[in-house]
Structures are given as C-alpha cells and as structure tokens.
mmCIF file of C-alpha atoms in Angstrom:
data_model
loop_
_atom_site.group_PDB
_atom_site.id
_atom_site.type_symbol
_atom_site.label_atom_id
_atom_site.label_comp_id
_atom_site.label_asym_id
_atom_site.label_seq_id
_atom_site.Cartn_x
_atom_site.Cartn_y
_atom_site.Cartn_z
ATOM 1 C CA MET A 1295 -0.177 23.047 -24.186
ATOM 2 C CA ARG A 1296 2.185 20.112 -24.241
ATOM 3 C CA LEU A 1297 0.736 16.590 -24.195
ATOM 4 C CA GLU A 1298 1.342 14.316 -21.216
ATOM 5 C CA PRO A 1299 4.162 11.790 -21.510
ATOM 6 C CA SER A 1300 2.968 8.462 -22.918
ATOM 7 C CA GLN A 1301 5.204 5.845 -21.270
ATOM 8 C CA PHE A 1302 4.195 4.173 -17.994
ATOM 9 C CA LEU A 1303 6.283 2.338 -15.417
ATOM 10 C CA SER A 1304 6.078 -1.446 -15.165
ATOM 11 C CA GLU A 1305 3.035 -2.764 -13.304
ATOM 12 C CA LYS A 1306 5.475 -4.784 -11.209
ATOM 13 C CA ALA A 1307 6.206 -1.482 -9.451
ATOM 14 C CA LEU A 1308 3.002 -1.907 -7.423
ATOM 15 C CA PRO A 1309 4.114 -4.886 -5.289
ATOM 16 C CA VAL A 1310 7.555 -3.309 -4.837
ATOM 17 C CA TRP A 1311 6.073 -0.025 -3.609
ATOM 18 C CA ARG A 1312 3.567 -1.855 -1.406
ATOM 19 C CA LEU A 1313 6.247 -3.998 0.202
ATOM 20 C CA ARG A 1314 8.492 -0.977 0.773
ATOM 21 C CA ALA A 1315 5.578 0.968 2.318
ATOM 22 C CA PHE A 1316 4.724 -1.970 4.577
ATOM 23 C CA VAL A 1317 8.298 -2.221 5.845
ATOM 24 C CA GLU A 1318 8.353 1.532 6.474
ATOM 25 C CA SER A 1319 5.034 1.253 8.325
ATOM 26 C CA LEU A 1320 6.663 -1.150 10.772
ATOM 27 C CA PHE A 1321 8.752 1.781 12.008
ATOM 28 C CA VAL A 1322 5.586 3.855 12.435
ATOM 29 C CA ALA A 1323 4.187 0.970 14.520
ATOM 30 C CA LEU A 1324 6.770 1.846 17.161
ATOM 31 C CA VAL A 1325 4.548 4.755 18.275
ATOM 32 C CA PRO A 1326 1.578 2.655 19.483
ATOM 33 C CA ILE A 1327 3.934 -0.070 20.739
ATOM 34 C CA THR A 1328 5.860 2.466 22.817
ATOM 35 C CA TYR A 1329 2.633 3.877 24.199
ATOM 36 C CA GLY A 1330 1.481 0.345 25.055
ATOM 37 C CA ILE A 1331 4.690 -0.151 27.043
ATOM 38 C CA ILE A 1332 4.107 3.173 28.815
ATOM 39 C CA ILE A 1333 0.582 1.998 29.734
ATOM 40 C CA TYR A 1334 2.047 -1.132 31.276
ATOM 41 C CA PHE A 1335 4.370 0.803 33.596
ATOM 42 C CA PHE A 1336 2.376 3.984 34.271
ATOM 43 C CA SER A 1337 -1.249 4.831 34.743
ATOM 44 C CA VAL A 1338 -2.094 6.717 31.549
ATOM 45 C CA PRO A 1339 -5.380 6.720 29.591
ATOM 46 C CA LEU A 1340 -6.030 3.620 27.493
ATOM 47 C CA TRP A 1341 -8.173 5.495 24.965
ATOM 48 C CA ILE A 1342 -5.073 7.202 23.568
ATOM 49 C CA LEU A 1343 -3.711 3.775 22.602
ATOM 50 C CA TRP A 1344 -6.900 3.073 20.625
ATOM 51 C CA ILE A 1345 -6.529 6.386 18.802
ATOM 52 C CA LEU A 1346 -2.891 5.598 18.005
ATOM 53 C CA LEU A 1347 -3.804 2.105 16.759
ATOM 54 C CA SER A 1348 -6.626 3.515 14.614
ATOM 55 C CA GLY A 1349 -4.256 6.113 13.167
ATOM 56 C CA TYR A 1350 -1.698 3.409 12.445
ATOM 57 C CA ILE A 1351 -4.268 1.245 10.638
ATOM 58 C CA ILE A 1352 -5.383 4.214 8.539
ATOM 59 C CA TYR A 1353 -1.729 4.995 7.759
ATOM 60 C CA VAL A 1354 -1.082 1.395 6.613
ATOM 61 C CA VAL A 1355 -4.206 1.286 4.446
ATOM 62 C CA LEU A 1356 -3.286 4.593 2.810
ATOM 63 C CA THR A 1357 0.403 3.883 2.194
ATOM 64 C CA VAL A 1358 0.155 0.188 1.317
ATOM 65 C CA VAL A 1359 -3.208 -0.146 -0.428
ATOM 66 C CA ILE A 1360 -4.382 3.212 -1.778
ATOM 67 C CA ILE A 1361 -1.326 5.322 -2.692
ATOM 68 C CA PRO A 1362 0.746 2.853 -4.812
ATOM 69 C CA PRO A 1363 -1.861 2.450 -7.602
ATOM 70 C CA LEU A 1364 -2.465 6.206 -7.678
ATOM 71 C CA ARG A 1365 1.273 6.826 -7.811
ATOM 72 C CA TRP A 1366 1.733 4.268 -10.611
ATOM 73 C CA LYS A 1367 -1.141 5.731 -12.621
ATOM 74 C CA ARG A 1368 0.365 9.235 -12.514
ATOM 75 C CA TRP A 1369 4.046 8.319 -13.124
ATOM 76 C CA ARG A 1370 4.818 8.818 -16.826
ATOM 77 C CA TYR A 1371 7.856 9.574 -18.913
ATOM 78 C CA ASP A 1372 8.955 10.154 -22.492
ATOM 79 C CA VAL A 1373 12.397 10.273 -24.026
ATOM 80 C CA LEU A 1374 12.424 12.586 -27.021
ATOM 81 C CA ALA A 1375 15.290 13.543 -29.313
ATOM 82 C CA ASP A 1376 16.048 16.778 -27.462
ATOM 83 C CA GLU A 1377 14.623 16.249 -23.950
ATOM 84 C CA ILE A 1378 13.376 13.840 -21.318
ATOM 85 C CA ASP A 1379 9.870 14.504 -20.007
ATOM 86 C CA LEU A 1380 8.985 13.201 -16.515
ATOM 87 C CA GLN A 1381 5.595 13.548 -14.838
ATOM 88 C CA ARG A 1382 4.652 12.303 -11.379
ATOM 89 C CA GLY A 1383 2.483 13.042 -8.362
ATOM 90 C CA PHE A 1384 -1.236 12.754 -7.717
ATOM 91 C CA PHE A 1385 -1.913 15.550 -5.208
ATOM 92 C CA ILE A 1386 0.785 17.833 -6.529
ATOM 93 C CA ARG A 1387 1.748 17.019 -10.092
ATOM 94 C CA LYS A 1388 5.374 17.612 -10.902
ATOM 95 C CA ARG A 1389 6.573 17.832 -14.481
ATOM 96 C CA THR A 1390 10.275 17.899 -15.253
ATOM 97 C CA LEU A 1391 11.864 18.513 -18.647
ATOM 98 C CA ILE A 1392 15.517 17.568 -18.867
ATOM 99 C CA PRO A 1393 17.287 18.911 -21.973
ATOM 100 C CA MET A 1394 19.562 16.314 -23.565
ATOM 101 C CA SER A 1395 22.322 18.926 -23.612
ATOM 102 C CA ARG A 1396 22.296 18.869 -19.769
ATOM 103 C CA VAL A 1397 22.575 15.084 -19.375
ATOM 104 C CA GLN A 1398 26.015 14.162 -18.060
ATOM 105 C CA HIS A 1399 25.576 10.431 -17.618
ATOM 106 C CA VAL A 1400 22.905 7.764 -17.270
ATOM 107 C CA ASP A 1401 22.900 4.750 -14.924
ATOM 108 C CA THR A 1402 20.658 1.806 -14.188
ATOM 109 C CA GLU A 1403 20.265 0.841 -10.537
ATOM 110 C CA GLN A 1404 18.922 -2.294 -8.921
ATOM 111 C CA GLY A 1405 18.553 -2.877 -5.217
ATOM 112 C CA PRO A 1406 17.623 -6.254 -3.738
ATOM 113 C CA LEU A 1407 13.896 -5.548 -3.876
ATOM 114 C CA LEU A 1408 13.980 -4.403 -7.497
ATOM 115 C CA ARG A 1409 16.206 -7.351 -8.410
ATOM 116 C CA ARG A 1410 13.692 -9.789 -6.889
ATOM 117 C CA TYR A 1411 10.967 -8.404 -9.159
ATOM 118 C CA LYS A 1412 13.326 -8.132 -12.175
ATOM 119 C CA LEU A 1413 13.084 -4.344 -12.242
ATOM 120 C CA ALA A 1414 15.595 -1.511 -12.465
ATOM 121 C CA ALA A 1415 15.635 2.269 -12.121
ATOM 122 C CA VAL A 1416 17.227 4.649 -14.621
ATOM 123 C CA SER A 1417 19.144 7.565 -13.062
ATOM 124 C CA ILE A 1418 19.789 10.607 -15.225
ATOM 125 C CA SER A 1419 22.533 12.888 -13.894
ATOM 126 C CA THR A 1420 22.774 16.558 -14.734
ATOM 127 C CA ALA A 1421 25.068 19.184 -13.263
ATOM 128 C CA ALA A 1422 22.360 20.233 -10.807
ATOM 129 C CA THR A 1423 20.784 16.952 -9.664
ATOM 130 C CA VAL A 1424 19.919 13.348 -10.398
ATOM 131 C CA HIS A 1425 16.515 12.438 -11.817
ATOM 132 C CA GLN A 1426 15.216 8.898 -11.588
ATOM 133 C CA ILE A 1427 12.713 6.842 -13.538
ATOM 134 C CA PRO A 1428 11.844 4.068 -11.065
ATOM 135 C CA SER A 1429 10.630 0.506 -11.546
ATOM 136 C CA LEU A 1430 11.144 -0.339 -15.201
ATOM 137 C CA THR A 1431 11.694 -3.876 -16.449
ATOM 138 C CA ILE A 1432 15.385 -4.644 -16.854
ATOM 139 C CA GLU A 1433 15.104 -4.785 -20.646
ATOM 140 C CA VAL A 1434 13.295 -1.436 -20.868
ATOM 141 C CA ALA A 1435 15.720 0.173 -18.386
ATOM 142 C CA ASP A 1436 18.780 -0.998 -20.335
ATOM 143 C CA GLU A 1437 17.277 0.109 -23.638
ATOM 144 C CA LEU A 1438 16.283 3.483 -22.179
ATOM 145 C CA ARG A 1439 19.738 4.029 -20.637
ATOM 146 C CA ASP A 1440 21.438 3.293 -23.963
ATOM 147 C CA ARG A 1441 19.003 5.487 -25.908
ATOM 148 C CA ILE A 1442 19.427 8.457 -23.561
ATOM 149 C CA ALA A 1443 23.218 8.077 -23.626
ATOM 150 C CA GLU A 1444 23.163 7.968 -27.417
ATOM 151 C CA LEU A 1445 20.862 11.000 -27.725
ATOM 152 C CA ALA A 1446 22.921 12.959 -25.191
ATOM 153 C CA ALA A 1447 26.116 12.181 -27.127
ATOM 154 C CA VAL A 1448 24.513 13.319 -30.395
ATOM 155 C CA VAL A 1449 23.379 16.614 -28.829
ATOM 156 C CA GLU A 1450 26.863 17.119 -27.376
ATOM 157 C CA ASP A 1451 28.519 16.552 -30.774
ATOM 158 C CA GLU A 1452 26.379 19.189 -32.489
#
C-alpha cells in the first residue's frame, strides 16, 4: 500500500477557511431571519423559530469551529518526479494521483482573502479537469508551481 502524502497546507489556512465559512453562514442566517419576519406578520408557532436558531448555531459551530481543523489535518500533498499525489477529506477520504504526463499547465491563484493572509493556491490543469492545492504560503506555492512545470516539461520531452 502506498504511503500517505507528507506535505501539509499552511496553518494560515485555518483562519481563511473559518472566515469564509462565517461569511457563508450569514446567508444561512436568512432562514431564521425570514421566519422571524413571518412571525411578525402572521400567527405562526414561535417554537419553530427556536428550532431554526438552534440549528443555525449548530451549523456555525460545525462549519466555523470544528470542520476547518479537521479539514486542514487531512489535506496533504506530494509532488513526485512522475506524479502529484493529493489527499483530502475527513468523512470521505479522496486520493488523487495526477501523472506528470497529463499536466497541461500550472497556475498560482490569489483572491483577496488569500492575499490578506499571504497565501496562494496552486491549480494544476489536465485535459479532464483542474485540481487545486489550496492555502499554501506564497513562497511554497511559487516554488511548487515552478517545480511541477519543470517536471511536466521533462516528462513531455521524454
């Protein structure tokens, strides 16, 4: 059996993922808010609002506090001479092997949130799809992009 990949994402991924999950949870908050407005105008049971609020609080605790460290702990990668090995997921583990011969190009991406934390993501494009290694420090992302591009070019020349 193949060993797990050895490289981890930057620990700065945790606040980025938490902030993103919190912002997304604000959209989920529209459900209890909408029900609260309905209560104001119509005579509907108040206990449903308490259930919705409880569900929302559980959702926020899960997505903002509990899931990001579990996700970070399980996200690993390795770049080998002939393939890229990605592993992620804590309930359902997903392992992806990308042969260097299939790599078409490699990019680094940085949105405003990643830029604020001095992080970048490496996108690896193949003919079928795009794979991403999220939340690496800028230096590691640039080095990884260049290394993958170099290894892919060597495989292509052979």
